[in-house]
Structures are given as structure tokens and as C-alpha cells.
PDB file of C-alpha atoms and ligand atoms in Angstrom:
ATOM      1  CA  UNK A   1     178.023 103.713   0.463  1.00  0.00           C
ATOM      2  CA  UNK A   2     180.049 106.980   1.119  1.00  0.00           C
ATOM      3  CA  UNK A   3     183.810 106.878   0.622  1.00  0.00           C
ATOM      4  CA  UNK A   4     184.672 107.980   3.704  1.00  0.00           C
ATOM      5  CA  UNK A   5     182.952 107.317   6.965  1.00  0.00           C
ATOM      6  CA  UNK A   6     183.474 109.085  10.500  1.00  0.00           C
ATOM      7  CA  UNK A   7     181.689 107.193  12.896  1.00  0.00           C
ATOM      8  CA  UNK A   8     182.341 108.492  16.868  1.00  0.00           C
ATOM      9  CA  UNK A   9     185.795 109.461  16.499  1.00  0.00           C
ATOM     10  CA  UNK A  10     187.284 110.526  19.832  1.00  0.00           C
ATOM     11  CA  UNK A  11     191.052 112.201  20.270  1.00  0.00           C
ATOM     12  CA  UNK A  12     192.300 113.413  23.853  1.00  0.00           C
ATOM     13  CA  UNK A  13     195.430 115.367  25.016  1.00  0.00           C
ATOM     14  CA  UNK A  14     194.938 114.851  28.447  1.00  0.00           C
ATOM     15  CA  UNK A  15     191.816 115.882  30.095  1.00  0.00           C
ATOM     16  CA  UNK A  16     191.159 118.152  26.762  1.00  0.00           C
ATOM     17  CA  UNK A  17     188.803 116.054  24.534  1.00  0.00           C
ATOM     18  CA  UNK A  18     190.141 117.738  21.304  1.00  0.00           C
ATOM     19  CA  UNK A  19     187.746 115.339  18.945  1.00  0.00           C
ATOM     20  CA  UNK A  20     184.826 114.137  21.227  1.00  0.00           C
ATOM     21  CA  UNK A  21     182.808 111.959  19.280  1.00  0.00           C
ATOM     22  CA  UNK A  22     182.794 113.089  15.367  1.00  0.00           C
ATOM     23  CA  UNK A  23     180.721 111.331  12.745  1.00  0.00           C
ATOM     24  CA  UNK A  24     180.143 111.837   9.466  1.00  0.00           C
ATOM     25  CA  UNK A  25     180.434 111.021   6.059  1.00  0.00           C
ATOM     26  CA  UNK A  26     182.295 111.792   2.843  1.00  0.00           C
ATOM     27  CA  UNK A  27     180.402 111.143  -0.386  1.00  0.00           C
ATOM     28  CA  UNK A  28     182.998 110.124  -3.642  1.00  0.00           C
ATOM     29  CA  UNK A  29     183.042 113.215  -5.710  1.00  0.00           C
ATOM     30  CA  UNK A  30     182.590 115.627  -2.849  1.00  0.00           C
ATOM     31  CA  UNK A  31     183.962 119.044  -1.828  1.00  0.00           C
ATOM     32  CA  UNK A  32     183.240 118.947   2.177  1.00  0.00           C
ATOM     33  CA  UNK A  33     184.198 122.245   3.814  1.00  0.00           C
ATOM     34  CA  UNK A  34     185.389 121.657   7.551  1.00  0.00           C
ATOM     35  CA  UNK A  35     184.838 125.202   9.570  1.00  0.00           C
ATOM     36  CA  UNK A  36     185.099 125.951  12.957  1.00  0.00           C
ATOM     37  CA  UNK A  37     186.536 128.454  15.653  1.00  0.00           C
ATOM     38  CA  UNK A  38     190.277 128.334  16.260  1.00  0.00           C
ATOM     39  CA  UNK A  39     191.001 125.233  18.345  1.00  0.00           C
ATOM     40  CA  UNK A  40     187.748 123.146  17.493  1.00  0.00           C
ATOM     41  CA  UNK A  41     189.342 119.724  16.790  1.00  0.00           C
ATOM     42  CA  UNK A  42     189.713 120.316  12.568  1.00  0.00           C
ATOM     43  CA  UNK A  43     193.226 119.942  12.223  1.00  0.00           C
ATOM     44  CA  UNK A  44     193.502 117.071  15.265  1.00  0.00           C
ATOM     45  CA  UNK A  45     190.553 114.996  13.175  1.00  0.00           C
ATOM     46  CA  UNK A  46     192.420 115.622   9.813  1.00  0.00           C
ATOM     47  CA  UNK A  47     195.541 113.834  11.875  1.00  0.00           C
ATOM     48  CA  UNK A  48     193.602 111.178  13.166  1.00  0.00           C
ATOM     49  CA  UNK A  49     191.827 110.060   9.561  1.00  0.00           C
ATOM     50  CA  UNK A  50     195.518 110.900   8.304  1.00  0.00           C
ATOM     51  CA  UNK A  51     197.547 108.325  10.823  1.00  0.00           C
ATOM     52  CA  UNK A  52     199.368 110.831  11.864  1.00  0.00           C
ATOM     53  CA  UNK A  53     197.269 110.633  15.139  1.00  0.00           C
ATOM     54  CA  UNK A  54     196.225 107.704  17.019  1.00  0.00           C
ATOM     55  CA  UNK A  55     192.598 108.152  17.829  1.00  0.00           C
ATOM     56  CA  UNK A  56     191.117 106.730  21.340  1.00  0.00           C
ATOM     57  CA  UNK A  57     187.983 105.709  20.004  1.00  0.00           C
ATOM     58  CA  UNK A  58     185.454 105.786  17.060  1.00  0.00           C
ATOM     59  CA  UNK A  59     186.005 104.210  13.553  1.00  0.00           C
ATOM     60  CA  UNK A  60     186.785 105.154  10.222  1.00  0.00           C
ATOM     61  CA  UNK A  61     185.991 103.529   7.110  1.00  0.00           C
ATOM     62  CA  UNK A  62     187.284 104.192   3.352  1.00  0.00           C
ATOM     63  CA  UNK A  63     185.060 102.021   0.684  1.00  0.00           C
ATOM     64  CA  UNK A  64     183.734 100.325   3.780  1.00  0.00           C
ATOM     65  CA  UNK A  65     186.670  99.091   5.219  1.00  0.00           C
ATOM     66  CA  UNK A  66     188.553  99.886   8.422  1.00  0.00           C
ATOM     67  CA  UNK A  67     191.589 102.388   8.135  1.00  0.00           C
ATOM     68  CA  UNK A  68     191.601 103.374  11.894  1.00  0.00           C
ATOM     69  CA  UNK A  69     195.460 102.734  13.328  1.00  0.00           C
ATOM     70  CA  UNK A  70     196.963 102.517  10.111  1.00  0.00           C
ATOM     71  CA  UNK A  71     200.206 104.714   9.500  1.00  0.00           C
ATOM     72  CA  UNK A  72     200.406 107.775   6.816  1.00  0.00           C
ATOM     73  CA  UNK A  73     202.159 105.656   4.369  1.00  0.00           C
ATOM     74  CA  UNK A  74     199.739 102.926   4.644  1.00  0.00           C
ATOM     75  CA  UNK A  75     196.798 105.711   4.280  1.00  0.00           C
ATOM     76  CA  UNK A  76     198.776 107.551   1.391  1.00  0.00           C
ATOM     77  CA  UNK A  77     198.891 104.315  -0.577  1.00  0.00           C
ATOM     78  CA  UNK A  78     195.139 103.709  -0.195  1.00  0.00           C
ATOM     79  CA  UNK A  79     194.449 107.421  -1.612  1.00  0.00           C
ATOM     80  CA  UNK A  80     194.249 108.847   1.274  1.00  0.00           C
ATOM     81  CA  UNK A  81     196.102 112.355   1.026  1.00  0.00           C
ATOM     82  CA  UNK A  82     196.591 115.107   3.774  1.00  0.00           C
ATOM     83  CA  UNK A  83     198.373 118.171   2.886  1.00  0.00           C
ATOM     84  CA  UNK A  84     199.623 120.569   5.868  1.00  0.00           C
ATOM     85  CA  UNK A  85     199.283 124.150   7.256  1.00  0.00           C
ATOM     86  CA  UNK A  86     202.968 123.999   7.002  1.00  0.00           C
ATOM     87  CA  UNK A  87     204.395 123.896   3.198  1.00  0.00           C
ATOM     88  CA  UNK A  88     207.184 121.075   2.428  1.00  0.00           C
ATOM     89  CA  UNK A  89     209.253 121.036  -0.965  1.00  0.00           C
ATOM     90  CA  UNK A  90     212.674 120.036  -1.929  1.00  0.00           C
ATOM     91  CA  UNK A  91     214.475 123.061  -2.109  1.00  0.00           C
ATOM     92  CA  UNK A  92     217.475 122.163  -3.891  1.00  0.00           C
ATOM     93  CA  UNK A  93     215.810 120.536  -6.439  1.00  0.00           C
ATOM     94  CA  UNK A  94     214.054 122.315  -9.329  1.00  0.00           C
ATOM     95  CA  UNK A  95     210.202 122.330  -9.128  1.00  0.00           C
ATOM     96  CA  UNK A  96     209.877 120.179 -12.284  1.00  0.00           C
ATOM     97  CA  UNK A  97     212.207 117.350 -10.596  1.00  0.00           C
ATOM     98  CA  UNK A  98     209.923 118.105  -7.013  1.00  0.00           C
ATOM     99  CA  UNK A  99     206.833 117.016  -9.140  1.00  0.00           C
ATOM    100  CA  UNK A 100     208.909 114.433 -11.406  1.00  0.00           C
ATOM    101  CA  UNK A 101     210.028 112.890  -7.366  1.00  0.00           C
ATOM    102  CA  UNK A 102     206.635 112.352  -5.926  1.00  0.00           C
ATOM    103  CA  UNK A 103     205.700 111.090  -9.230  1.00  0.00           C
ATOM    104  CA  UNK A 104     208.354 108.122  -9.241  1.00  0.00           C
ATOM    105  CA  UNK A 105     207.371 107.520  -5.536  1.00  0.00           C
ATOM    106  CA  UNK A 106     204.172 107.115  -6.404  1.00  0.00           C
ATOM    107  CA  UNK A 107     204.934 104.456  -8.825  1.00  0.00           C
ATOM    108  CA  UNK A 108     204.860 106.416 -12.039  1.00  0.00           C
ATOM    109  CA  UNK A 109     207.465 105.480 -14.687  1.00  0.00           C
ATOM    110  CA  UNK A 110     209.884 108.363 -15.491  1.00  0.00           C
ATOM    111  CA  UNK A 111     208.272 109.432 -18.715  1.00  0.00           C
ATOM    112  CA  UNK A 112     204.429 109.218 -17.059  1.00  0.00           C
ATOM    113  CA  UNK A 113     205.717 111.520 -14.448  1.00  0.00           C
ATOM    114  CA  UNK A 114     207.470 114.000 -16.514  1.00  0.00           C
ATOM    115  CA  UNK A 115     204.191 114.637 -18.999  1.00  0.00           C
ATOM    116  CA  UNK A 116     202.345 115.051 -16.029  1.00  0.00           C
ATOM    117  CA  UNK A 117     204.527 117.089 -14.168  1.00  0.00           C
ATOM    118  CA  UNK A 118     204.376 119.473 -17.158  1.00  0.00           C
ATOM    119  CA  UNK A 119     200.375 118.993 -17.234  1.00  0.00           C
ATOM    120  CA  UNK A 120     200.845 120.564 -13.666  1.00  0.00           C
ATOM    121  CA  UNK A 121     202.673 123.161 -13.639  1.00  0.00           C
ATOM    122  CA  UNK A 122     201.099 124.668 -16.336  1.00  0.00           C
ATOM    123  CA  UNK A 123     197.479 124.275 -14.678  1.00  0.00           C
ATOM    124  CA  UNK A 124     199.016 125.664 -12.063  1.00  0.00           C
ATOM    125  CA  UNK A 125     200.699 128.788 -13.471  1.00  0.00           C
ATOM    126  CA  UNK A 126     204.233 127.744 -12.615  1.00  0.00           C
ATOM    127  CA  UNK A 127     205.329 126.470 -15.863  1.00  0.00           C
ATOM    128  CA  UNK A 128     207.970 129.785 -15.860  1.00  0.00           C
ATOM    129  CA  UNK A 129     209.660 128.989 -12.776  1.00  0.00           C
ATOM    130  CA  UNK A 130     209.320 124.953 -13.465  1.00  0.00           C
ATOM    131  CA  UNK A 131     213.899 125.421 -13.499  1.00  0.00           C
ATOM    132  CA  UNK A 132     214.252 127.520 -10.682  1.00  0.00           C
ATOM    133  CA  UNK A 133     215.051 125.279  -7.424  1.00  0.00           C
ATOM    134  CA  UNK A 134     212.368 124.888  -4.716  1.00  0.00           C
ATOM    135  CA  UNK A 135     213.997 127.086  -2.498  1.00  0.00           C
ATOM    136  CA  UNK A 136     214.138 130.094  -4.809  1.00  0.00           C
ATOM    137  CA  UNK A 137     210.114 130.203  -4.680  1.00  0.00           C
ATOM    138  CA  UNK A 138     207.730 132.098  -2.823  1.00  0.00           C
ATOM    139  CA  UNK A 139     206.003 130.965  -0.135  1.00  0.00           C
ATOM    140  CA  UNK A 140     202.462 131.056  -2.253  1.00  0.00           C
ATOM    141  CA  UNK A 141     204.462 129.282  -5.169  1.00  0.00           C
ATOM    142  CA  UNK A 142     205.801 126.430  -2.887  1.00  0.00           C
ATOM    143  CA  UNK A 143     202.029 125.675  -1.710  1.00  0.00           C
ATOM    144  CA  UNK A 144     201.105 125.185  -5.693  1.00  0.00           C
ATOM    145  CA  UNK A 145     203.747 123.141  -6.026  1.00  0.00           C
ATOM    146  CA  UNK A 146     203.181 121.569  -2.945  1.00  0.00           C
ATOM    147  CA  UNK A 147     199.809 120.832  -4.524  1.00  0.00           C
ATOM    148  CA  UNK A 148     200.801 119.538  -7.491  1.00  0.00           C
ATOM    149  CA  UNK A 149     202.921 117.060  -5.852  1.00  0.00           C
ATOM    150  CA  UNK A 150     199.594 115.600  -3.994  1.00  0.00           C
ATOM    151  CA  UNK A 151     198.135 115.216  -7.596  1.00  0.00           C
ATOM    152  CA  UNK A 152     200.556 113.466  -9.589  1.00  0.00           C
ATOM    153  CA  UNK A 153     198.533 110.935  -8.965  1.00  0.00           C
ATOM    154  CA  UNK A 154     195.331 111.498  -7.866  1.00  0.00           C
ATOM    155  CA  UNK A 155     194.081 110.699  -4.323  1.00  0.00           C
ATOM    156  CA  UNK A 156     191.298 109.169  -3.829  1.00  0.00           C
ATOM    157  CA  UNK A 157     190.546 111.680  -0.906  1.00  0.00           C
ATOM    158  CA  UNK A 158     192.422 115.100  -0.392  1.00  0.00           C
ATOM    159  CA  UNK A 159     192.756 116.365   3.589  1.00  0.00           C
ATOM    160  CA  UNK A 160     193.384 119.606   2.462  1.00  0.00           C
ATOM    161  CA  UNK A 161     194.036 122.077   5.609  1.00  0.00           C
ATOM    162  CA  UNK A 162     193.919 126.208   5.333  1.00  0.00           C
ATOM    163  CA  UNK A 163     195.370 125.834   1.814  1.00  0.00           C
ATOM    164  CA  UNK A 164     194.852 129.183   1.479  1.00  0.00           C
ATOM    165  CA  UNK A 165     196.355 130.909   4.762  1.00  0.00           C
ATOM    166  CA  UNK A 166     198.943 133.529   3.997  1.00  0.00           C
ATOM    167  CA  UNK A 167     199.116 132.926   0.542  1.00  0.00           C
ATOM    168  CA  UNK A 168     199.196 136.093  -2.033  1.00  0.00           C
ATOM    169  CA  UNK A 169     195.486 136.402  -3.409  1.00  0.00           C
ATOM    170  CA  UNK A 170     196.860 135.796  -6.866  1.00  0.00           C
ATOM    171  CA  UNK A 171     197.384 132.475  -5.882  1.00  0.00           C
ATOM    172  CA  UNK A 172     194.143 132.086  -3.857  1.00  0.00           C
ATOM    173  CA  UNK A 173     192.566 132.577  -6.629  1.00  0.00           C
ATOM    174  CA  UNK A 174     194.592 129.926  -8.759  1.00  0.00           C
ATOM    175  CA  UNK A 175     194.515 127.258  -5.678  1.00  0.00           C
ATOM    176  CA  UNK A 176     190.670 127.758  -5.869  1.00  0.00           C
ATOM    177  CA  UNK A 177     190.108 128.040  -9.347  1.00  0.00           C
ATOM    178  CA  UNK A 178     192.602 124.191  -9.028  1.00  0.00           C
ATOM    179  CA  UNK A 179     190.163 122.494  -6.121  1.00  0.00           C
ATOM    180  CA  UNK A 180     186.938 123.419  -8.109  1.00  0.00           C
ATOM    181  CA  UNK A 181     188.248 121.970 -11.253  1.00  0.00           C
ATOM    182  CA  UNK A 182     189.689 119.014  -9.886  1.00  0.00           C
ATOM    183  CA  UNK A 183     186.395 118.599  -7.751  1.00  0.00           C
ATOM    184  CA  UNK A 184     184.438 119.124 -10.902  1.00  0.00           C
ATOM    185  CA  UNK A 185     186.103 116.192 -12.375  1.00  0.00           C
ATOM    186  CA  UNK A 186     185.383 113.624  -9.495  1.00  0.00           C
ATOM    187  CA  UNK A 187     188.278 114.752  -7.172  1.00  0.00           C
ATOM    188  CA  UNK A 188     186.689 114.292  -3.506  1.00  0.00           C
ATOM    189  CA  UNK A 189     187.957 116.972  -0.785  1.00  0.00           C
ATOM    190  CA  UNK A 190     187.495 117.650   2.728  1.00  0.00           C
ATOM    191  CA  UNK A 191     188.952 121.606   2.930  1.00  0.00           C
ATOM    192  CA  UNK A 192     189.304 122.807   6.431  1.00  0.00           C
ATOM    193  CA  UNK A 193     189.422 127.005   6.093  1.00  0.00           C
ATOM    194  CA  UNK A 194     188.650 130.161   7.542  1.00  0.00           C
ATOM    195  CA  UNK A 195     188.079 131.998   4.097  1.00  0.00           C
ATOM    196  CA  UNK A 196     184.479 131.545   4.272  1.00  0.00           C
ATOM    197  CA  UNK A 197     183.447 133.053   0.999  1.00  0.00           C
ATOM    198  CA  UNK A 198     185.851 130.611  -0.450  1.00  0.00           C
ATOM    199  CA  UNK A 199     184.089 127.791   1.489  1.00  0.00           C
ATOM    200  CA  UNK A 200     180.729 129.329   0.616  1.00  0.00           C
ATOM    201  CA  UNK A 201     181.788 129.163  -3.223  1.00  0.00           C
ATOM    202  CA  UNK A 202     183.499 125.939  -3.435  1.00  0.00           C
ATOM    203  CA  UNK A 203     182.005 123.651  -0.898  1.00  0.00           C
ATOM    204  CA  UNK A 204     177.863 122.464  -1.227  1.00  0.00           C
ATOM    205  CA  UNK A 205     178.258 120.910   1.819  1.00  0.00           C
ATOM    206  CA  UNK A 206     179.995 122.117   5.420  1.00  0.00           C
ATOM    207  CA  UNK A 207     180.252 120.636   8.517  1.00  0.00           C
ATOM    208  CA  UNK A 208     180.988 122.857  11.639  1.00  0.00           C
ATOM    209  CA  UNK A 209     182.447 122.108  14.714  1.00  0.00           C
ATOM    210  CA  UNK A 210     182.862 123.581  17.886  1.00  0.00           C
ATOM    211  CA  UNK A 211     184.689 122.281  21.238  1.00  0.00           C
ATOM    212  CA  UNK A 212     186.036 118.752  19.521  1.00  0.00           C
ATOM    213  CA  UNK A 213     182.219 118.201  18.334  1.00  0.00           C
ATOM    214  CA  UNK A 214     179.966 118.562  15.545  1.00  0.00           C
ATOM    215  CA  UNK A 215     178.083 121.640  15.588  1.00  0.00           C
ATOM    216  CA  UNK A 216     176.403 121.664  12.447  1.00  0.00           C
ATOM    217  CA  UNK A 217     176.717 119.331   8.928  1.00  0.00           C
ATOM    218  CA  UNK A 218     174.221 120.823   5.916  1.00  0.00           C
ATOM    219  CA  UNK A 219     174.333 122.983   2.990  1.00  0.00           C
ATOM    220  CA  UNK A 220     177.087 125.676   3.614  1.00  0.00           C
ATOM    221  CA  UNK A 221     174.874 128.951   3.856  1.00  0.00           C
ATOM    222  CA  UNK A 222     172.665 127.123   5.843  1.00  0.00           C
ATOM    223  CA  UNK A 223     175.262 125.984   8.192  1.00  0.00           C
ATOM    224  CA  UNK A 224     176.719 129.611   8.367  1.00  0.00           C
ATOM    225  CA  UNK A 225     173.249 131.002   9.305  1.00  0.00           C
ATOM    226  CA  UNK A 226     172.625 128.899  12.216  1.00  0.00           C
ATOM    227  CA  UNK A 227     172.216 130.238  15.398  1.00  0.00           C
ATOM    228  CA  UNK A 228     174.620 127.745  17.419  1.00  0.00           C
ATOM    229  CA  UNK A 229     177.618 128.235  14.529  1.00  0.00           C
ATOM    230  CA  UNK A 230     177.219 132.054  14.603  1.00  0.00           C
ATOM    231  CA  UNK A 231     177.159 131.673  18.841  1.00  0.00           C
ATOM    232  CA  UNK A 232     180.247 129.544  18.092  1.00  0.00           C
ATOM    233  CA  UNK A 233     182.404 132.419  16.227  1.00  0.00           C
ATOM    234  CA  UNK A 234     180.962 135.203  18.775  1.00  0.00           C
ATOM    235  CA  UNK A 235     182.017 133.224  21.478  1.00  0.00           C
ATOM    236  CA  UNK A 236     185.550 132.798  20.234  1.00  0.00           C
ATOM    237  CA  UNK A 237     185.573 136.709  19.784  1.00  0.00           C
ATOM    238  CA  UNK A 238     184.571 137.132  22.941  1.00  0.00           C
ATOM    239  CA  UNK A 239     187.942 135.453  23.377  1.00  0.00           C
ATOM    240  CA  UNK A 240     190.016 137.260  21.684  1.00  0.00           C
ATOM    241  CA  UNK A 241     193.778 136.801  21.664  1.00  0.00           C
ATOM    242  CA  UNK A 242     193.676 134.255  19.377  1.00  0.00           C
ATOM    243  CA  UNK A 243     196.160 134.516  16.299  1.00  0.00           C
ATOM    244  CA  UNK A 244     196.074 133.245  12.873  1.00  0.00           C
ATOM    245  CA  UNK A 245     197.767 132.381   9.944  1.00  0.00           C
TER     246      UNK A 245
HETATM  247  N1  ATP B 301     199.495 117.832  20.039  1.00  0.00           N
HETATM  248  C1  ATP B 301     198.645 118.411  20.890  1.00  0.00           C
HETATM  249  N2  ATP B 301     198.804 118.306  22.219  1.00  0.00           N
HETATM  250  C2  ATP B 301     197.933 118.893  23.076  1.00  0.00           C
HETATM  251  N3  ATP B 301     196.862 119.594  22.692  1.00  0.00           N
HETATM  252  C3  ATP B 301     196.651 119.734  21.379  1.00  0.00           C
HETATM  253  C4  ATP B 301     197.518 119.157  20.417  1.00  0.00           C
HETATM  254  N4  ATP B 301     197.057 119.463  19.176  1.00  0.00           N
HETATM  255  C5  ATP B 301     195.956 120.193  19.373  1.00  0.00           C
HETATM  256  N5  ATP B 301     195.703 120.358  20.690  1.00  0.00           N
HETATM  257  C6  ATP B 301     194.541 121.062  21.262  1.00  0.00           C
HETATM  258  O1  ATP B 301     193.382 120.444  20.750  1.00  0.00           O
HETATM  259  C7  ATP B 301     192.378 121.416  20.439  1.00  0.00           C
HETATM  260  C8  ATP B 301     192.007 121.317  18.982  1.00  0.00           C
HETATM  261  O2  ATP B 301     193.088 121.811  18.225  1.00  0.00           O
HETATM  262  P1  ATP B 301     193.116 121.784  16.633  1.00  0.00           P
HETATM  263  O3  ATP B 301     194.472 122.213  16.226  1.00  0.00           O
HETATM  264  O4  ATP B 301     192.636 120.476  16.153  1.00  0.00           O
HETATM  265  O5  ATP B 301     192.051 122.906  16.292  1.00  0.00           O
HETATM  266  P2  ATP B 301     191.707 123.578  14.890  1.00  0.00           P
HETATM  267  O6  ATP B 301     190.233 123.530  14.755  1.00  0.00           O
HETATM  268  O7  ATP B 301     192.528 123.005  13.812  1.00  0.00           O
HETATM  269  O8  ATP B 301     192.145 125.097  15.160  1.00  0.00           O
HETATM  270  P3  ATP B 301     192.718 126.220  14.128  1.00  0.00           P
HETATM  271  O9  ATP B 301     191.511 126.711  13.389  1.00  0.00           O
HETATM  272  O10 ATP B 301     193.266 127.257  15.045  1.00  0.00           O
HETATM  273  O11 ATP B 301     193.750 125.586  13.256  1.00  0.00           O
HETATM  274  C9  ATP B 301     192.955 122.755  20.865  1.00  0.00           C
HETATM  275  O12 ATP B 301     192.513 123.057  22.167  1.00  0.00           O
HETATM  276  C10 ATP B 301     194.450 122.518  20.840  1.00  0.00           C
HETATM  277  O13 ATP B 301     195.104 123.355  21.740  1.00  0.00           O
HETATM  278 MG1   MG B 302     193.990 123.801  12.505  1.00  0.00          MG
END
């Protein structure tokens, strides 16, 4: 059974059917990429399997069992882990304590969280700002750490969305180098981005949308190469105007 399954997942705003009628399914140990034109329904379906969106129809099951309706706490606590566009630390706190925090709200004792809040930093190359407050960080520094929080303890399931936008190529390249060895060692991931040779390297598998639906769900190249994804981008070129970041 897959860990996560999509099965007809609708989300309007209005008239707009934003998500209109998404299935599909997460395998445990997987590295899903989620691609698709600006406004496609990627972020609004990471919201919905999140809680932080009701969704008007559909279903979604983790280990088999219904998680539709239930709220982002409830979701966190069953491994369920979404990490935003938008990057949120504790900036008067030093980045050890940010990672030592999540740790003790996660339910790790003080001394658990503190070894592993070392373990993290150092993986991810911040082990020589680990005193400096959250706030004296760059923006590319606060996303690792912002990471590291989410892995304190280990979701079962990572919503991970355009990790990489507007973050220093340095740190692309240790955020990557992070998701591939985490995946490597059972970590499952759905990564929405727009850096497709970072989707082509990390993710086997993609699934495209377009228009709130699913466009295409194979290997990634093959996905890339198809005529109706490739129509997709053009046609969002054609629209220009659209920003992003
Ligand atoms: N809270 C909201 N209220 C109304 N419309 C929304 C809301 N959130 C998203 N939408 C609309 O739903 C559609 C899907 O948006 P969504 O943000 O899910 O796209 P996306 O694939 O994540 O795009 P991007 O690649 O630009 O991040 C868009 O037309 C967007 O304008
Ligand atoms: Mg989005």
C-alpha cells in the first residue's frame, strides 16, 4: 500500500477550481517532484494534504487511513510535515536553541535534542553560526535551519515547497545534497520546484499539473518531454507577466 494516497482531491476559490480532481500516490521511501506552470494548484494541494486547507472533495489517505479535515497539528503529529515558500525561525533565539525548541516540541528530551541539533547543523554547514541568533542569518541560512527544524525528528512525509527559490546557490547545493541523502536513507518527499535540473536529478518520479489537474505522473525526463507538459510551460509564456521567486 503507498503511504500516501490522493484520490480526487478537489479545492475551489470561488468559481476557480484551483485543485480539480488530483489523484495519486506517494510510495514510502520516495522523492516525488510536483512541477507545474505558475498557478497550477501545487502549493493549494500541498495546503489541502497539509490541513491548512479544507478541501471540497476527494480523499486522502496516510498508511491507509483517512487524514482529510484534520488540522496541521493533528497532521504534524502523524508525520506529516509541510515546510513553506515563506521561511519562519525564532529570531531572537540562537539557531542551536531554534533546533533544540522544535526538538522539545516534538517530544524529545533535552539531551536527545541537543545531540541532534548538533548532528544538524553540522550536516547542514551551519555548525559556525549555531550562537549567532536567528535573526542575524541570511535568508539562505534561515531556510537550512528552517530545515533542520522539520528533521529533528523525522517526518514520515516532507511537503517540501520551492525549497530552493531565492536561495544563494551555495546553499542549493547543500539543501540538495540534504534531500538526496535523507531520501537515500528512507526519508519520503513530495518537492514542488521550478529548478528542473534539480527535479531531474533528485526526483525518479514527477507528476505535472496544469489548470488544478494532473497533466502528467511518470519518470521525470519522460514527464518533461511530453508534448501536453511542454504545451503547458509554452502556454504560460505565452502569458507572460508572471513573477517568481
Ligand atoms: N487563497 C486563495 N484564494 C483565491 N485563489 C487562490 C488562493 N490560493 C491560490 N489561489 C489560486 O489558485 C490557483 C492555484 O494557485 P497555487 O498557488 O496553488 O499555484 P502554484 O502551482 O503553487 O503556483 P506557483 O508555481 O506560482 O507557486 C491560482 O489561480 C491562484 O491564483
Ligand atoms: Mg506555489
Amino acid at each position: 500500500m503507498a503511504l500516501l494516497q490522493i484520490q480526487s482531491v478537489e479545492k475551489r476559490f470561488g468559481g476557480l477550481r484551483a485543485v480539480d480532481g488530483v489523484s495519486m500516490d506517494v510510495q514510502q521511501g520516495e522523492l516525488l517532484g510536483l512541477i507545474g506552470p505558475n498557478g497550477s494548484g501545487k502549493t493549494t494541494l500541498l495546503n489541502v494534504l497539509s490541513g491548512h486547507m479544507a478541501a471540497d472533495a476527494g480523499e486522502v489517505l496516510l498508511d491507509g487511513r483517512s487524514v482529510l479535515g484534520l488540522n496541521p497539528t493533528q497532521l504534524t503529529r502523524l508525520g506529516v510535515l509541510r515546510m513553506f515558500q515563506m521561511t519562519r525561525v525564532f529570531n531572537r533565539v540562537s539557531a542551536f536553541d531554534n533546533l533544540v525548541v522544535c526538538g522539545l516540541a516534538m517530544g524529545l528530551d533535552e539531551a536527545k535534542a541537543g545531540a541532534r541539533a548538533v548532528e544538524l547543523l553540522e550536516e547542514l554547514q551551519l555548525t559556525h553560526v549555531m550562537h549567532l541568533d536567528g535573526g542575524q542569518l541570511s535568508g539562505g541560512q534561515k531556510k537550512l535551519l528552517e530545515f533542520g527544524a522539520c528533521f529533528m525528528v523525522p517526518p514520515r512525509i516532507a511537503l517540501l515547497d520551492e525549497p530552493f527559490a531565492a536561495v544563494h546557490p551555495v546553499m542549493k547545493e547543500t539543501m540538495a545534497a540534504f534531500i538526496k541523502r535523507r531520501n537515500a536513507s528512507g526519508q519520503t518527499f513530495i518537492l514542488v520546484s521550478h529548478d528542473m535540473p534539480v527535479v531531474v536529478e533528485l526526483c525518479a518520479r514527477s507528476v505535472c499539473m496544469n489548470a488544478g489537474k494532473v497533466l502528467a505522473d511518470g519518470p521525470t525526463q519522460e514527464v518533461l518531454n511530453g508534448v501536453a507538459v511542454i504545451e503547458a510551460y509554452l502556454g504560460e509564456q505565452a502569458h507572460e507577466g508572471h513573477e517568481h521567486g
